[in-house]
Amino acid sequence: MDLAVIACIAAALAAAVHGYIFVLETLRWEEPGTRRVFGTSPEQAAATKQLAANQGVYNLLLGIAALAGIITLVAGARGAGLAVLLASTGIMLAAALYLVISDRTKGRAAVVQGFFPAIAVVTGLIALGQVAS
């Protein structure tokens, strides 16, 4: 199987996770279920609503960029599509690594945020190497 296909599937799943994070951080930040996920009180959620919304938009845009890479690749521009896919999922992975390095208690969240991007980065790099050769 072409590793670019696996990279695209992983990037699409990463985009879906980041879209869901957007919903939580931007549209549902003060909801009880979201507060449980992030461990915030009603007061903390109210005080951080704008910051969370900004972070949510960042996550949404990373997901959109991953999808743009997939679309570009499927449209026939393999090298360019892989480059965009790798840039977006690489940023997602770096953010997940920063999360767990900065707070070891956030390991589960970092895995949720970084699992699919890690697969996309590894398989995407191999596929990009195949393009270059």
mmCIF file of C-alpha atoms in Angstrom:
data_model
loop_
_atom_site.group_PDB
_atom_site.id
_atom_site.type_symbol
_atom_site.label_atom_id
_atom_site.label_comp_id
_atom_site.label_asym_id
_atom_site.label_seq_id
_atom_site.Cartn_x
_atom_site.Cartn_y
_atom_site.Cartn_z
ATOM 1 C CA MET A 1 0.000 0.000 0.000
ATOM 2 C CA ASP A 2 1.175 3.482 -0.823
ATOM 3 C CA LEU A 3 2.257 5.198 2.398
ATOM 4 C CA ALA A 4 0.790 8.480 1.136
ATOM 5 C CA VAL A 5 -2.653 6.856 1.479
ATOM 6 C CA ILE A 6 -1.945 5.996 5.117
ATOM 7 C CA ALA A 7 -0.637 9.530 5.679
ATOM 8 C CA CYS A 8 -3.854 10.941 4.196
ATOM 9 C CA ILE A 9 -6.067 8.737 6.361
ATOM 10 C CA ALA A 10 -4.110 9.658 9.491
ATOM 11 C CA ALA A 11 -4.176 13.354 8.554
ATOM 12 C CA ALA A 12 -7.942 13.210 7.965
ATOM 13 C CA LEU A 13 -8.433 11.608 11.390
ATOM 14 C CA ALA A 14 -6.147 14.251 12.933
ATOM 15 C CA ALA A 15 -8.239 16.947 11.236
ATOM 16 C CA ALA A 16 -11.406 15.405 12.689
ATOM 17 C CA VAL A 17 -9.917 15.365 16.200
ATOM 18 C CA HIS A 18 -8.836 18.990 15.834
ATOM 19 C CA GLY A 19 -12.283 19.905 14.522
ATOM 20 C CA TYR A 20 -13.792 18.321 17.630
ATOM 21 C CA ILE A 21 -11.353 20.249 19.821
ATOM 22 C CA PHE A 22 -12.506 23.414 18.023
ATOM 23 C CA VAL A 23 -16.103 22.620 18.955
ATOM 24 C CA LEU A 24 -15.166 22.077 22.600
ATOM 25 C CA GLU A 25 -12.934 25.133 22.933
ATOM 26 C CA THR A 26 -14.946 27.573 20.861
ATOM 27 C CA LEU A 27 -18.606 26.553 20.904
ATOM 28 C CA ARG A 28 -19.014 24.530 24.122
ATOM 29 C CA TRP A 29 -16.307 25.908 26.432
ATOM 30 C CA GLU A 30 -18.610 26.727 29.346
ATOM 31 C CA GLU A 31 -20.722 23.551 29.091
ATOM 32 C CA PRO A 32 -20.425 21.139 32.054
ATOM 33 C CA GLY A 33 -19.208 18.261 29.882
ATOM 34 C CA THR A 34 -16.460 20.378 28.347
ATOM 35 C CA ARG A 35 -15.452 21.715 31.758
ATOM 36 C CA ARG A 36 -15.083 18.097 32.944
ATOM 37 C CA VAL A 37 -12.853 17.284 29.964
ATOM 38 C CA PHE A 38 -10.580 20.259 30.645
ATOM 39 C CA GLY A 39 -10.924 20.236 34.441
ATOM 40 C CA THR A 40 -12.174 23.801 34.775
ATOM 41 C CA SER A 41 -14.659 25.374 37.127
ATOM 42 C CA PRO A 42 -17.513 27.578 35.870
ATOM 43 C CA GLU A 43 -15.507 30.613 36.985
ATOM 44 C CA GLN A 44 -12.346 29.477 35.215
ATOM 45 C CA ALA A 45 -14.283 28.706 32.048
ATOM 46 C CA ALA A 46 -15.904 32.150 32.060
ATOM 47 C CA ALA A 47 -12.556 33.857 32.661
ATOM 48 C CA THR A 48 -10.762 31.916 29.912
ATOM 49 C CA LYS A 49 -13.526 31.795 27.296
ATOM 50 C CA GLN A 50 -11.796 34.157 24.843
ATOM 51 C CA LEU A 51 -8.434 32.396 25.163
ATOM 52 C CA ALA A 52 -10.043 29.003 24.642
ATOM 53 C CA ALA A 53 -11.944 30.249 21.590
ATOM 54 C CA ASN A 54 -8.725 31.567 20.077
ATOM 55 C CA GLN A 55 -7.040 28.219 20.673
ATOM 56 C CA GLY A 56 -10.054 26.446 19.190
ATOM 57 C CA VAL A 57 -9.806 28.466 15.979
ATOM 58 C CA TYR A 58 -6.098 27.597 15.811
ATOM 59 C CA ASN A 59 -7.013 23.900 16.039
ATOM 60 C CA LEU A 60 -9.685 24.245 13.360
ATOM 61 C CA LEU A 61 -7.252 25.954 10.988
ATOM 62 C CA LEU A 62 -4.678 23.205 11.483
ATOM 63 C CA GLY A 63 -7.358 20.667 10.588
ATOM 64 C CA ILE A 64 -8.306 22.637 7.496
ATOM 65 C CA ALA A 65 -4.651 22.812 6.464
ATOM 66 C CA ALA A 66 -4.338 19.025 6.805
ATOM 67 C CA LEU A 67 -7.410 18.598 4.606
ATOM 68 C CA ALA A 68 -5.947 21.051 2.074
ATOM 69 C CA GLY A 69 -2.833 18.894 1.918
ATOM 70 C CA ILE A 70 -4.926 15.798 1.312
ATOM 71 C CA ILE A 71 -6.940 17.513 -1.420
ATOM 72 C CA THR A 72 -3.775 18.812 -3.084
ATOM 73 C CA LEU A 73 -2.217 15.345 -3.010
ATOM 74 C CA VAL A 74 -5.342 13.655 -4.386
ATOM 75 C CA ALA A 75 -5.547 16.306 -7.123
ATOM 76 C CA GLY A 76 -2.189 15.089 -8.404
ATOM 77 C CA ALA A 77 0.360 17.425 -6.841
ATOM 78 C CA ARG A 78 1.901 14.709 -4.679
ATOM 79 C CA GLY A 79 4.960 16.607 -3.453
ATOM 80 C CA ALA A 80 3.065 19.805 -2.662
ATOM 81 C CA GLY A 81 0.224 17.915 -0.997
ATOM 82 C CA LEU A 82 2.613 15.950 1.199
ATOM 83 C CA ALA A 83 4.430 19.173 2.126
ATOM 84 C CA VAL A 84 1.215 20.846 3.299
ATOM 85 C CA LEU A 85 0.065 17.662 5.044
ATOM 86 C CA LEU A 86 3.436 17.372 6.821
ATOM 87 C CA ALA A 87 3.499 21.024 7.861
ATOM 88 C CA SER A 88 0.037 20.877 9.421
ATOM 89 C CA THR A 89 0.372 17.492 11.112
ATOM 90 C CA GLY A 90 3.919 18.328 12.212
ATOM 91 C CA ILE A 91 2.593 21.385 14.030
ATOM 92 C CA MET A 92 -0.159 19.259 15.611
ATOM 93 C CA LEU A 93 2.439 16.730 16.778
ATOM 94 C CA ALA A 94 4.748 19.437 18.124
ATOM 95 C CA ALA A 95 1.865 20.956 20.107
ATOM 96 C CA ALA A 96 1.029 17.533 21.583
ATOM 97 C CA LEU A 97 4.665 16.989 22.559
ATOM 98 C CA TYR A 98 4.818 20.445 24.146
ATOM 99 C CA LEU A 99 1.648 19.679 26.098
ATOM 100 C CA VAL A 100 3.041 16.529 27.698
ATOM 101 C CA ILE A 101 6.516 17.985 28.249
ATOM 102 C CA SER A 102 5.108 21.074 29.954
ATOM 103 C CA ASP A 103 2.640 19.125 32.120
ATOM 104 C CA ARG A 104 3.122 15.390 32.619
ATOM 105 C CA THR A 105 -0.474 15.057 33.859
ATOM 106 C CA LYS A 106 -1.666 15.904 30.320
ATOM 107 C CA GLY A 107 -0.340 12.659 28.803
ATOM 108 C CA ARG A 108 -3.762 11.338 27.813
ATOM 109 C CA ALA A 109 -4.710 14.626 26.145
ATOM 110 C CA ALA A 110 -1.363 14.696 24.343
ATOM 111 C CA VAL A 111 -1.953 11.178 22.998
ATOM 112 C CA VAL A 112 -5.433 12.135 21.769
ATOM 113 C CA GLN A 113 -4.017 15.263 20.139
ATOM 114 C CA GLY A 114 -0.850 13.713 18.744
ATOM 115 C CA PHE A 115 -1.493 10.055 17.837
ATOM 116 C CA PHE A 116 -2.886 10.545 14.320
ATOM 117 C CA PRO A 117 -0.498 13.416 13.499
ATOM 118 C CA ALA A 118 2.447 11.183 14.498
ATOM 119 C CA ILE A 119 1.293 8.489 12.089
ATOM 120 C CA ALA A 120 0.769 11.091 9.354
ATOM 121 C CA VAL A 121 4.227 12.581 9.895
ATOM 122 C CA VAL A 122 6.077 9.262 9.844
ATOM 123 C CA THR A 123 4.260 7.849 6.820
ATOM 124 C CA GLY A 124 4.216 11.227 5.078
ATOM 125 C CA LEU A 125 7.986 11.620 5.413
ATOM 126 C CA ILE A 126 8.563 8.169 3.972
ATOM 127 C CA ALA A 127 6.137 8.890 1.118
ATOM 128 C CA LEU A 128 7.860 12.232 0.466
ATOM 129 C CA GLY A 129 11.175 10.410 0.266
ATOM 130 C CA GLN A 130 9.663 8.136 -2.349
ATOM 131 C CA VAL A 131 8.625 11.205 -4.379
ATOM 132 C CA ALA A 132 12.180 12.568 -4.286
ATOM 133 C CA SER A 133 13.768 9.332 -5.513
#
